[in-house]
CSV table of C-alpha atoms in Angstrom, one decimal:
chain,number,residue,atom,x,y,z
A,27,ASP,CA,35.2,-27.1,182.5
A,28,GLU,CA,34.7,-24.1,184.5
A,29,SER,CA,36.0,-21.9,182.0
A,30,LEU,CA,33.6,-23.5,179.5
A,31,ALA,CA,30.4,-23.3,181.0
A,32,SER,CA,31.5,-19.2,182.3
A,33,ARG,CA,31.9,-18.5,178.7
A,34,GLU,CA,28.6,-21.2,177.7
A,35,ALA,CA,26.6,-19.1,180.7
A,36,GLU,CA,27.4,-16.0,178.6
A,37,SER,CA,27.3,-16.3,175.3
A,38,CYS,CA,23.2,-17.4,176.1
A,39,LEU,CA,22.6,-14.4,178.1
A,40,GLN,CA,24.0,-12.7,175.7
A,41,PHE,CA,21.8,-14.1,172.8
A,42,LEU,CA,18.7,-12.9,175.6
A,43,ARG,CA,20.1,-9.5,175.4
A,44,ILE,CA,19.8,-9.7,171.6
A,45,LEU,CA,16.6,-11.4,171.6
A,46,LYS,CA,15.5,-8.3,174.2
A,47,GLU,CA,17.0,-5.9,172.1
A,48,GLU,CA,14.9,-7.4,169.5
A,49,LYS,CA,11.6,-7.8,171.1
A,50,GLY,CA,11.6,-3.6,171.6
A,51,GLY,CA,12.2,-3.0,168.1
A,52,PHE,CA,16.7,-1.5,168.4
A,53,LEU,CA,17.5,-4.4,166.2
A,54,THR,CA,17.1,-7.4,163.5
A,55,PHE,CA,19.2,-10.3,163.4
A,56,LYS,CA,19.3,-13.2,160.9
A,57,ILE,CA,20.6,-16.8,161.9
A,58,HIS,CA,22.7,-17.6,158.8
A,59,HIS,CA,25.5,-20.1,156.7
A,60,LEU,CA,28.7,-18.6,157.7
A,61,PRO,CA,30.7,-17.6,154.6
A,62,SER,CA,35.1,-18.1,154.5
A,63,ASP,CA,36.8,-15.4,155.2
A,64,SER,CA,37.5,-15.3,152.1
A,65,GLN,CA,34.5,-14.1,150.8
A,66,ILE,CA,34.4,-11.7,153.6
A,67,THR,CA,35.4,-7.8,150.9
A,68,ASN,CA,35.2,-4.3,152.8
A,69,LYS,CA,35.7,-5.3,156.9
A,70,PRO,CA,36.9,-3.1,158.6
A,71,SER,CA,39.3,-2.3,159.8
A,72,ASN,CA,40.8,-1.7,163.7
A,73,ASP,CA,42.1,1.7,162.5
A,74,ASP,CA,38.4,2.3,160.5
A,75,TRP,CA,35.9,0.8,163.2
A,76,TYR,CA,34.2,3.6,163.9
A,77,LYS,CA,33.2,3.7,160.4
A,78,PRO,CA,29.4,2.6,158.9
A,79,VAL,CA,29.4,0.0,156.5
A,80,PRO,CA,26.9,-1.6,154.8
A,81,PRO,CA,26.0,-4.9,155.8
A,82,GLU,CA,26.0,-6.8,152.9
A,83,ASP,CA,30.1,-5.2,152.4
A,84,VAL,CA,30.8,-7.4,156.0
A,85,VAL,CA,28.6,-10.5,155.1
A,86,PRO,CA,27.5,-11.2,151.7
A,87,GLU,CA,25.1,-14.3,151.3
A,88,PRO,CA,26.5,-17.3,151.5
A,89,ASP,CA,27.7,-19.9,149.2
A,90,LEU,CA,25.4,-22.8,148.6
A,91,THR,CA,27.7,-24.5,146.7
A,92,PRO,CA,28.2,-27.6,148.9
A,93,TYR,CA,25.4,-27.9,150.3
A,94,LEU,CA,23.7,-27.5,146.5
A,95,HIS,CA,26.3,-30.0,146.1
A,96,ALA,CA,25.1,-32.7,148.4
A,97,LEU,CA,21.2,-32.4,147.1
A,98,GLN,CA,22.1,-33.2,143.6
A,99,GLN,CA,24.1,-36.3,143.8
A,100,ILE,CA,20.9,-37.6,145.6
A,101,TYR,CA,18.1,-36.2,143.8
A,102,LEU,CA,19.8,-35.2,140.1
A,103,PRO,CA,20.5,-38.7,137.9
A,104,GLU,CA,22.9,-39.1,135.4
A,105,ASP,CA,21.3,-40.4,132.1
A,106,GLU,CA,19.1,-37.6,131.8
A,107,GLY,CA,19.2,-34.0,129.8
A,108,GLU,CA,20.5,-31.4,130.1
A,109,GLU,CA,17.9,-29.7,129.5
A,110,TRP,CA,15.8,-31.4,132.3
A,111,LEU,CA,18.6,-31.5,134.8
A,112,GLU,CA,18.5,-27.5,135.0
A,113,GLU,CA,15.5,-27.8,135.9
A,114,ARG,CA,16.0,-30.0,138.2
A,115,ASN,CA,18.6,-27.4,139.9
A,116,LYS,CA,16.3,-24.7,139.9
A,117,ILE,CA,14.0,-26.4,142.3
A,118,LEU,CA,16.3,-27.7,144.4
A,119,LYS,CA,18.3,-24.5,144.9
A,120,GLN,CA,14.4,-23.0,145.5
A,121,ALA,CA,14.0,-26.0,148.2
A,122,LEU,CA,16.9,-24.3,149.5
A,123,THR,CA,16.7,-21.2,149.8
A,124,SER,CA,12.6,-20.9,150.1
A,125,PHE,CA,12.0,-23.8,153.3
A,126,LEU,CA,15.5,-25.7,153.9
A,127,LEU,CA,17.8,-22.5,154.7
A,128,PRO,CA,14.0,-21.4,156.7
A,129,GLN,CA,13.9,-24.6,158.8
A,130,PHE,CA,17.2,-24.6,159.7
A,131,GLU,CA,17.3,-20.7,160.8
A,132,ALA,CA,13.7,-22.0,163.0
A,133,ASP,CA,15.6,-24.7,164.7
A,134,ALA,CA,18.4,-22.8,165.5
A,135,ARG,CA,16.3,-19.8,167.0
A,136,ARG,CA,14.7,-22.2,168.5
A,137,ASP,CA,17.0,-24.3,170.1
A,138,LEU,CA,19.4,-21.1,171.1
A,139,THR,CA,16.4,-19.4,172.2
A,140,ALA,CA,15.5,-23.0,174.8
A,141,ALA,CA,19.7,-22.8,176.1
A,142,ALA,CA,19.2,-19.4,176.8
A,143,ILE,CA,16.5,-19.9,178.8
A,144,LYS,CA,17.4,-22.5,181.0
A,145,PHE,CA,20.2,-19.8,181.6
A,146,GLY,CA,18.3,-17.1,182.4
A,147,VAL,CA,16.3,-18.8,184.2
A,148,ALA,CA,19.5,-20.1,186.4
A,149,ASP,CA,21.1,-16.1,186.4
A,150,ALA,CA,17.4,-15.0,187.9
A,151,ALA,CA,17.6,-17.6,190.1
A,152,LYS,CA,21.0,-16.5,191.6
A,153,SER,CA,20.5,-12.0,191.5
A,154,LEU,CA,16.7,-14.1,194.2
A,155,LYS,CA,19.5,-16.0,195.8
A,156,ALA,CA,21.8,-13.2,196.9
A,157,MET,CA,18.9,-11.0,198.2
A,158,ALA,CA,17.1,-13.2,200.3
A,159,MET,CA,20.6,-14.4,201.3
A,160,GLU,CA,21.4,-10.3,201.9
A,161,GLY,CA,20.9,-10.5,205.4
A,162,PRO,CA,19.2,-7.9,207.8
A,163,TYR,CA,21.0,-3.9,207.5
A,164,ARG,CA,24.0,-4.3,209.6
A,165,PRO,CA,24.9,-1.3,211.1
A,166,ALA,CA,28.6,0.9,210.8
A,167,HIS,CA,30.3,0.6,213.4
A,168,LEU,CA,30.2,-4.0,212.3
A,169,MET,CA,30.8,-4.5,209.7
A,170,GLU,CA,34.0,-4.9,210.7
A,171,GLU,CA,33.9,-7.4,213.7
A,172,ASN,CA,33.0,-11.1,213.0
A,173,MET,CA,29.5,-11.5,212.1
A,174,PHE,CA,30.0,-15.1,214.0
A,175,LEU,CA,31.3,-13.7,217.3
A,176,HIS,CA,29.2,-10.0,217.2
A,177,PRO,CA,25.7,-11.1,215.9
A,178,THR,CA,23.7,-7.8,214.2
A,179,GLY,CA,20.2,-8.8,215.8
A,180,ASN,CA,16.9,-6.9,215.8
A,181,LEU,CA,17.6,-3.8,215.7
A,182,PRO,CA,15.0,-1.0,215.4
A,183,ILE,CA,14.5,0.5,211.8
A,184,VAL,CA,12.9,3.7,210.4
A,185,GLY,CA,12.3,3.6,206.9
A,186,VAL,CA,11.9,6.4,204.5
A,187,CYS,CA,9.1,6.9,202.0
A,188,VAL,CA,9.5,9.4,199.2
A,189,ALA,CA,7.0,10.9,197.7
A,190,THR,CA,6.8,11.4,194.2
A,191,ASP,CA,4.0,13.4,193.6
A,192,ALA,CA,4.1,17.5,195.6
A,193,ARG,CA,0.7,16.4,196.7
A,194,GLU,CA,1.4,13.5,199.1
A,195,ALA,CA,3.5,13.0,201.9
A,196,THR,CA,6.8,11.7,202.7
A,197,TYR,CA,6.5,9.5,205.5
A,198,LEU,CA,8.8,7.6,208.5
A,199,ALA,CA,7.7,4.3,209.9
A,200,ALA,CA,9.6,3.3,212.8
A,201,VAL,CA,9.2,-0.7,213.8
A,202,ASN,CA,10.8,-2.0,216.5
A,203,HIS,CA,12.3,-5.1,216.7
A,204,GLN,CA,9.8,-7.8,215.7
A,205,GLY,CA,8.4,-5.2,212.9
A,206,GLU,CA,5.9,-4.4,214.0
A,207,VAL,CA,4.6,-0.5,213.8
A,208,GLU,CA,5.9,2.2,216.8
A,209,GLU,CA,5.8,5.5,215.6
A,210,HIS,CA,5.6,7.7,212.4
A,211,LEU,CA,5.8,10.6,211.3
A,212,ALA,CA,4.2,12.8,208.4
A,213,VAL,CA,6.9,15.3,205.8
A,214,PRO,CA,3.8,17.0,204.4
A,215,GLY,CA,4.2,18.0,201.0
A,216,GLY,CA,5.9,20.7,200.3
A,217,THR,CA,8.1,20.8,203.1
A,218,TYR,CA,11.6,20.4,203.3
A,219,ILE,CA,13.7,18.7,206.0
A,220,THR,CA,15.7,21.4,205.9
A,221,GLU,CA,13.5,23.6,207.3
A,222,THR,CA,13.5,24.9,211.0
A,223,GLU,CA,9.8,23.8,213.0
A,224,MET,CA,9.9,20.4,210.0
A,225,ARG,CA,13.4,19.2,211.7
A,226,GLU,CA,12.8,19.7,215.3
A,227,LYS,CA,10.2,17.8,214.5
A,228,VAL,CA,12.4,14.9,213.1
A,229,VAL,CA,15.4,15.3,215.5
A,230,THR,CA,12.6,14.6,218.2
A,231,PHE,CA,11.3,11.7,216.4
A,232,LEU,CA,13.7,9.9,216.2
A,233,MET,CA,14.9,10.5,219.4
A,234,LYS,CA,12.3,9.4,220.5
A,235,THR,CA,12.8,6.0,218.7
A,236,ARG,CA,16.4,6.0,218.3
A,237,PRO,CA,17.1,3.3,215.6
A,238,SER,CA,20.2,1.9,214.5
A,239,ALA,CA,19.0,3.3,210.7
A,240,VAL,CA,17.6,5.3,208.8
A,241,VAL,CA,16.8,3.9,205.5
A,242,VAL,CA,15.9,6.3,203.1
A,243,GLY,CA,14.1,3.7,199.7
A,244,THR,CA,15.2,5.1,196.5
A,245,GLY,CA,12.2,4.8,194.5
A,246,GLY,CA,12.2,8.8,194.8
A,247,ARG,CA,15.1,8.5,192.7
A,248,LEU,CA,16.6,11.8,192.4
A,249,GLN,CA,14.9,13.8,195.8
A,250,SER,CA,15.4,10.4,197.7
A,251,ARG,CA,19.5,11.4,197.2
A,252,ASN,CA,18.5,14.7,198.3
A,253,ILE,CA,16.8,13.5,200.9
A,254,ASN,CA,19.1,10.9,202.6
A,255,ARG,CA,21.2,14.0,202.0
A,256,LYS,CA,20.1,16.3,204.8
A,257,LEU,CA,18.1,13.2,207.1
A,258,SER,CA,22.3,12.6,207.1
A,259,ASP,CA,22.7,16.2,209.2
A,260,VAL,CA,19.1,15.3,210.9
A,261,VAL,CA,20.6,12.2,211.6
A,262,LEU,CA,24.3,13.3,213.3
A,263,GLN,CA,22.4,16.0,215.0
A,264,ALA,CA,19.8,14.3,216.4
A,265,THR,CA,22.8,11.5,218.3
A,266,GLU,CA,24.7,14.9,219.1
A,267,ARG,CA,21.7,15.9,221.2
A,268,TRP,CA,20.8,12.2,222.9
A,269,ASN,CA,24.8,11.4,223.4
A,270,ASN,CA,25.5,15.0,224.7
A,271,ARG,CA,22.9,14.9,227.0
A,272,TYR,CA,24.4,14.9,230.6
A,273,ILE,CA,27.1,17.0,229.6
A,274,GLN,CA,26.4,21.0,230.5
A,275,ASN,CA,27.5,23.4,227.4
A,276,GLU,CA,29.8,25.9,227.8
A,277,ASP,CA,27.4,28.5,228.0
A,278,GLU,CA,24.4,27.1,229.9
A,279,ASP,CA,24.2,27.9,233.6
A,280,ASP,CA,23.1,25.4,236.1
A,281,ASP,CA,19.6,26.2,236.0
A,282,ASP,CA,19.5,25.8,232.4
A,283,PHE,CA,21.3,22.8,232.4
A,284,GLN,CA,19.3,20.8,234.8
A,285,ARG,CA,15.9,23.0,233.0
A,286,ARG,CA,17.3,20.2,229.9
A,287,GLN,CA,17.7,17.4,231.6
A,288,LYS,CA,14.0,17.4,233.3
A,289,ILE,CA,12.5,18.4,230.4
A,290,PHE,CA,14.1,14.3,228.4
A,291,GLU,CA,13.6,13.0,231.4
A,292,GLU,CA,9.7,14.5,230.7
A,293,ASN,CA,9.7,13.2,226.8
A,294,PHE,CA,11.3,10.1,226.6
A,295,GLY,CA,11.5,8.9,230.9
A,296,GLU,CA,13.2,6.5,231.6
A,297,ALA,CA,15.1,6.5,228.6
A,298,ALA,CA,16.5,9.0,229.5
A,299,ARG,CA,18.3,7.5,232.2
A,300,ASP,CA,20.4,5.2,230.5
A,301,ASP,CA,24.5,5.5,229.7
A,302,ASP,CA,24.2,3.3,226.3
A,303,THR,CA,25.8,5.7,223.1
A,304,TRP,CA,23.4,6.6,220.4
A,305,MET,CA,24.4,5.9,216.9
A,306,CYS,CA,23.0,6.0,213.2
A,307,LYS,CA,23.0,6.1,209.9
A,308,SER,CA,21.2,7.2,207.6
A,309,VAL,CA,21.5,4.8,204.0
A,310,LEU,CA,19.9,4.8,200.9
A,311,MET,CA,18.5,1.1,199.9
A,312,ASP,CA,16.1,-0.3,197.0
A,313,ASP,CA,12.1,-0.9,198.0
A,314,ASN,CA,11.2,-2.6,195.3
A,315,VAL,CA,10.0,-5.4,197.4
A,316,ALA,CA,8.6,-2.1,199.3
A,317,GLN,CA,6.3,-0.6,197.0
A,318,LEU,CA,4.5,-3.9,195.8
A,319,PHE,CA,3.9,-4.3,199.4
A,320,GLY,CA,2.6,-1.1,199.8
A,321,ARG,CA,0.1,-0.9,196.7
A,322,ASP,CA,-0.5,-5.0,197.4
A,323,VAL,CA,-3.9,-6.9,199.2
A,324,ARG,CA,-1.6,-7.8,202.0
A,325,SER,CA,-1.0,-3.9,203.1
A,326,LYS,CA,-5.2,-3.4,202.2
A,327,LYS,CA,-5.2,-6.4,204.5
A,328,GLU,CA,-2.9,-5.8,207.1
A,329,PHE,CA,-3.3,-1.5,207.4
A,330,PRO,CA,-6.3,-0.9,206.0
A,331,ASP,CA,-6.3,3.1,206.7
A,332,THR,CA,-3.4,3.9,205.9
A,333,ALA,CA,-1.4,6.3,203.5
A,334,VAL,CA,0.8,4.0,200.6
A,335,ASN,CA,3.3,6.1,201.3
A,336,LEU,CA,3.2,4.7,205.0
A,337,LYS,CA,3.1,1.4,204.2
A,338,CYS,CA,5.8,1.2,202.2
A,339,ALA,CA,8.2,3.2,204.3
A,340,ILE,CA,7.3,0.5,207.0
A,341,ALA,CA,7.8,-1.9,205.0
A,342,ILE,CA,11.2,-0.5,204.1
A,343,ALA,CA,12.1,-0.6,207.9
A,344,ARG,CA,11.0,-4.5,207.3
A,345,HIS,CA,13.4,-5.5,204.9
A,346,ALA,CA,16.1,-4.0,206.3
A,347,LYS,CA,15.8,-5.9,209.3
A,348,ASP,CA,14.9,-9.4,207.8
A,349,PRO,CA,14.9,-9.3,204.0
A,350,LEU,CA,14.1,-13.2,202.9
A,351,ALA,CA,11.0,-12.7,205.3
A,352,GLU,CA,9.8,-9.8,203.2
A,353,LEU,CA,10.8,-11.9,200.5
A,354,CYS,CA,8.8,-15.4,201.1
A,355,TYR,CA,5.2,-13.0,202.7
A,356,ALA,CA,5.7,-11.4,199.0
A,357,TRP,CA,5.0,-14.8,197.3
A,358,SER,CA,2.2,-15.7,200.5
A,359,VAL,CA,-0.7,-13.9,198.1
A,360,ALA,CA,-2.2,-16.4,195.7
A,361,SER,CA,-3.6,-14.6,192.2
A,362,ASP,CA,-6.4,-15.4,191.2
A,363,ALA,CA,-6.1,-18.8,189.2
A,364,GLY,CA,-5.4,-19.6,192.1
A,365,THR,CA,-1.0,-19.6,191.2
A,366,PHE,CA,1.4,-18.4,194.7
A,367,GLY,CA,4.3,-15.5,194.3
A,368,THR,CA,3.1,-13.9,191.2
A,369,GLY,CA,3.3,-11.0,192.6
A,370,MET,CA,6.6,-11.2,192.7
A,371,LEU,CA,7.5,-11.1,189.3
A,372,TYR,CA,7.1,-7.8,188.6
A,373,LEU,CA,9.5,-7.0,191.6
A,374,ASN,CA,13.0,-6.5,189.4
A,375,ILE,CA,15.2,-9.1,190.1
A,376,HIS,CA,16.7,-10.0,186.8
A,377,PRO,CA,16.7,-7.7,183.4
A,378,LEU,CA,16.2,-9.8,181.4
A,379,GLN,CA,13.8,-12.0,183.3
A,380,ARG,CA,10.8,-10.2,180.8
A,381,LEU,CA,11.6,-12.5,178.3
A,382,LEU,CA,11.2,-16.1,180.4
A,383,PRO,CA,8.7,-18.6,180.4
A,384,LYS,CA,6.3,-17.5,184.1
A,385,ASN,CA,5.3,-20.4,185.2
A,386,VAL,CA,9.5,-21.5,185.0
A,387,LEU,CA,10.7,-18.2,186.8
A,388,LEU,CA,8.4,-19.1,189.7
A,389,LYS,CA,9.2,-23.0,190.2
A,390,SER,CA,13.0,-21.2,190.1
A,391,PHE,CA,11.8,-18.8,193.0
A,392,GLU,CA,10.0,-21.5,194.7
A,393,ARG,CA,12.5,-23.5,195.3
A,394,VAL,CA,15.3,-20.7,195.5
A,395,LEU,CA,13.0,-19.1,198.5
A,396,CYS,CA,13.1,-23.3,199.5
A,397,GLY,CA,16.8,-23.5,200.3
A,398,ALA,CA,17.6,-20.2,201.2
A,399,VAL,CA,15.2,-21.0,204.2
A,400,ALA,CA,16.2,-24.3,205.3
A,401,ASP,CA,19.6,-22.8,204.9
A,402,VAL,CA,18.7,-20.2,207.5
A,403,GLY,CA,15.7,-21.5,209.9
A,404,VAL,CA,13.1,-20.4,211.4
A,405,ASP,CA,12.0,-18.9,214.8
A,406,ILE,CA,8.3,-20.7,214.5
A,407,ASN,CA,7.4,-18.4,217.5
A,408,ALA,CA,7.4,-15.1,215.9
A,409,ALA,CA,6.3,-16.6,212.2
A,410,CYS,CA,3.1,-17.8,214.0
A,411,SER,CA,2.4,-14.5,216.0
A,412,TYR,CA,3.0,-12.1,212.9
A,413,ASP,CA,1.9,-11.5,210.0
A,414,HIS,CA,4.7,-10.6,208.0
A,415,LEU,CA,7.0,-12.8,209.2
A,416,HIS,CA,4.5,-16.5,208.4
A,417,GLY,CA,5.3,-16.1,204.7
A,418,LEU,CA,8.5,-18.5,206.1
A,419,LEU,CA,6.8,-21.0,207.6
A,420,GLN,CA,5.4,-22.2,203.7
A,421,PHE,CA,9.0,-22.4,202.8
A,422,VAL,CA,10.1,-24.7,205.3
A,423,PRO,CA,10.9,-28.1,204.5
A,424,GLY,CA,8.1,-31.0,205.0
A,425,LEU,CA,5.4,-28.0,205.8
A,426,GLY,CA,3.9,-26.8,202.8
A,427,PRO,CA,1.7,-24.2,202.3
A,428,ARG,CA,-1.3,-25.8,203.5
A,429,LYS,CA,0.4,-27.6,207.1
A,430,ALA,CA,2.0,-24.2,207.8
A,431,SER,CA,-1.2,-22.2,207.5
A,432,GLN,CA,-3.3,-24.6,209.5
A,433,LEU,CA,0.4,-25.0,212.1
A,434,ARG,CA,-0.2,-21.2,212.1
A,435,GLN,CA,-3.8,-21.8,212.5
A,436,THR,CA,-3.9,-23.5,215.5
A,437,LEU,CA,-0.8,-22.1,217.2
A,438,ASN,CA,-3.4,-18.7,217.2
A,439,ARG,CA,-5.9,-20.7,218.2
A,440,SER,CA,-4.5,-22.3,221.8
A,441,GLY,CA,-2.7,-19.1,222.2
A,442,GLU,CA,0.2,-20.4,223.5
A,443,MET,CA,4.2,-20.2,222.8
A,444,VAL,CA,5.5,-23.4,221.6
A,445,GLU,CA,8.1,-24.3,224.6
A,446,SER,CA,10.7,-27.1,222.7
A,447,ARG,CA,11.3,-28.8,219.6
A,448,LYS,CA,9.1,-31.9,222.1
A,449,TYR,CA,6.6,-29.7,222.9
A,450,LEU,CA,5.8,-30.5,218.5
A,451,LEU,CA,4.7,-33.7,219.1
A,452,LYS,CA,3.8,-34.2,222.4
A,453,GLN,CA,0.2,-30.8,221.1
A,454,ARG,CA,0.5,-33.9,218.0
A,455,LEU,CA,0.9,-30.1,216.5
A,456,MET,CA,2.4,-32.3,213.8
A,457,GLY,CA,2.9,-36.3,212.6
A,458,PRO,CA,6.2,-38.2,213.4
A,459,THR,CA,7.1,-37.8,209.5
A,460,VAL,CA,6.2,-34.2,208.8
A,461,TYR,CA,7.9,-33.6,212.9
A,462,ASN,CA,10.9,-35.5,210.9
A,463,ASN,CA,11.2,-33.3,208.2
A,464,ALA,CA,10.9,-30.2,209.3
A,465,VAL,CA,11.5,-29.9,213.0
A,466,ALA,CA,15.0,-29.3,211.9
A,467,PHE,CA,14.7,-25.7,209.7
A,468,LEU,CA,12.8,-24.6,213.1
A,469,ARG,CA,13.5,-23.0,216.3
A,470,ILE,CA,12.5,-21.9,218.8
A,471,ARG,CA,13.0,-18.3,221.2
A,472,GLY,CA,12.2,-17.2,223.7
A,473,PRO,CA,13.6,-15.7,227.3
A,474,ASP,CA,11.0,-18.1,229.6
A,475,LEU,CA,10.5,-21.3,228.9
A,476,PRO,CA,11.2,-23.8,230.8
A,477,ASP,CA,11.6,-26.8,228.4
A,478,LEU,CA,14.0,-24.4,225.6
A,479,HIS,CA,17.0,-26.7,224.9
A,480,PRO,CA,20.0,-25.0,223.8
A,481,LEU,CA,20.3,-26.6,220.7
A,482,ASP,CA,16.3,-26.8,219.7
A,483,ASP,CA,17.2,-22.4,218.6
A,484,THR,CA,19.8,-24.0,216.5
A,485,ARG,CA,19.7,-26.3,212.7
A,486,LEU,CA,20.7,-29.7,214.5
A,487,HIS,CA,18.4,-32.7,213.9
A,488,PRO,CA,16.8,-33.2,217.2
A,489,ASP,CA,18.1,-36.6,216.9
A,490,VAL,CA,21.7,-35.5,217.9
A,491,TYR,CA,20.7,-34.5,221.2
A,492,ILE,CA,17.7,-36.1,222.7
A,493,LYS,CA,16.6,-39.7,220.4
A,494,ASN,CA,20.4,-40.0,220.7
A,495,THR,CA,23.0,-38.6,222.9
A,496,TRP,CA,25.6,-37.6,220.7
A,497,ALA,CA,26.4,-33.9,221.8
A,498,LYS,CA,25.6,-34.7,225.2
A,499,LYS,CA,29.1,-37.2,224.3
A,500,ILE,CA,30.7,-34.4,222.5
A,501,ALA,CA,30.6,-31.4,225.0
A,502,ILE,CA,32.3,-33.8,228.1
A,503,ASP,CA,34.8,-34.8,226.0
A,504,ALA,CA,35.4,-31.5,225.1
A,505,LEU,CA,35.8,-30.4,228.7
A,506,GLU,CA,37.8,-33.7,229.3
A,507,LYS,CA,35.3,-34.9,232.0
A,508,GLU,CA,33.2,-37.9,233.3
A,509,ASP,CA,29.8,-38.5,232.0
A,510,ASP,CA,27.4,-38.4,235.5
A,511,ASN,CA,25.2,-40.5,233.6
A,512,ARG,CA,22.1,-36.8,234.4
A,513,ASP,CA,19.6,-36.9,232.0
A,514,ASP,CA,19.9,-33.0,232.9
A,515,HIS,CA,22.6,-32.4,231.0
A,516,HIS,CA,22.1,-28.2,229.3
A,517,HIS,CA,25.0,-27.2,231.4
A,518,HIS,CA,27.5,-29.3,229.7
A,519,LEU,CA,26.5,-28.0,226.4
A,520,LEU,CA,26.0,-24.0,227.0
A,521,GLU,CA,29.3,-24.4,228.6
A,522,VAL,CA,31.1,-25.7,225.4
A,523,MET,CA,28.9,-22.9,223.7
A,524,ARG,CA,30.0,-19.9,225.6
A,525,ASN,CA,33.9,-21.5,226.1
A,526,SER,CA,33.5,-22.2,221.8
A,527,LYS,CA,32.7,-18.1,221.2
A,528,ARG,CA,35.3,-17.2,223.9
A,529,GLN,CA,37.7,-19.1,221.6
A,530,GLY,CA,36.9,-17.8,218.5
A,531,GLU,CA,37.3,-14.1,220.2
A,532,LEU,CA,40.2,-15.1,220.4
A,533,LEU,CA,41.5,-16.6,216.9
A,534,TYR,CA,39.5,-13.3,215.1
A,535,ASN,CA,41.7,-11.4,216.9
A,536,GLN,CA,45.4,-13.1,217.0
A,537,THR,CA,44.2,-13.2,212.8
C-alpha cells in the first residue's frame, strides 16, 4: 500500500530526527512498554496543551504484572514454600528490570535505527538525484516554452562569488559555452558595485561577455542577497545600453550618436554589429558544490595561482550550466585511502546525512550518479577535452573509473576527435563487450564530422540503426516512401526528425 509505505518512511525519518536532536543534547528519549490509558493520569487536555506537565505524570512507570505473570508460570514451582516463592519473585523482578527490559530497549533501538538509516539513505539519494537532474539554467523567456521543442542549449554564464571577508574581493567570472573561463572582474573589498566607477566597469564587463544569466552564489548569505539586488539594476542598465546602441537619444546630435557607435565598435568589435537582442537576468543559486571546488585539490590543479573566490565564481557558472557534470567532477577526487567521492560528504545534500554511515551513503550516491548519467548521456568529445567534464565518463555504464581514464588518455595523446560511434571500434578504443555495454550512453557531437550518423547523438543503441535497419524502416514507413535499398539513409532519418519537431510544435501550440 502506497500510503502505508509513505507513513513508514516518514516515521523512520522522524526517528532519525530524534536521534539527531539527542546527539546534539537537545532531548533524551526512552523506549518503554506502553501503559494503558487507565494508567495515564493528569493527561493534558487540548485546552491546556501549553502547560508544562512532568513526564512521570503523563507516562507512569510501566505495569510489569503481565511480564512477571508469564515468568512465574515458567520458573516458580507450585510446591515451594512462601519464603522461597517470595525470594524467587524478587529474582524474577530484578532480572526483568535490570536485564530483560534494558535488552528489549536496546534491541528495539537497534532495529529502529537500522530501519531509519535505510530510509534515510534512500531519502538522501532522492535529494542527490533531484540535484543531479536539475538541468542547466533556463532563461526566464524560455520557462513557459516546451523544453524539448526549445532546448536551453549551451549558454554563456557569469558566476559571482560574494566575499564574506571585507579584506577579500568579490569576483565575477564569465564562462563560455563549454565552461571555459573567458573573462573575470574583481570587485575589491570595501568597494560597492553601486559606486560610479565600479558600476561602469561591471556594465562594460557584462556588455563584453553578454551572458544569458548572472548567477550569484548564496555563500555570502545576506550580502549575497544585497549584491543580487544591486546587480539586477546593473544588468538592466547594461542590457538597455546594448540593445539601444543603434537608437539615437533625444538629447544626442548626429555627431555624438556616430561617436558612440564608433566607440561601441572599437570596444566590442564585430559583435557590436549584431542585431540580436540581448536578454539577461541576475539570479541567486546555492553554491554548495562551488565552494567545495574552490577549496579542493581539483581547483589547485586546474587554477594553481588563482584566488579562492575566483575559483568559486567559475564553479558557480559551471554548475549553472551543468549541475550533473559538477557533481561527477566532485566525485572524481580520491581520498588518502583511495576512496572516491568522499568530498561529497561535505556537501549539504540532506539535513540528516551526518547520522548515516559514510560507506553506505557513498554507495547510494554512486548509484544515483550512474543512473543520472545513463539517463542523460555523455558527449564523449567534450568529456575528453575539458577537465571539468571528464568526471562524467566514469559513470557511463560499462566503463568505470579505470576504463574512462584510459579512454581519455588515449584520445588526448592522439589529439583526434571521435567521429562516430563506429570510430570507437574501428580505432580499437574499446573492446566489443565494453562497446556494446557503453556505446548507447556516449553521444557524438561536432559540426565537422563527415561520418557522424544522425542518431549518434541519441540514447539509441547502434544495434537499432547500424547492425539492424529498424530505424531506417521506421523512417521510410513514416514518410510513406519506397525502400530504395541505399546504404545512405541519413536523409530519411533527418527528414523524419524535422517533421517530428514540426508536428510536436503544432500539437504543443494547439494545447
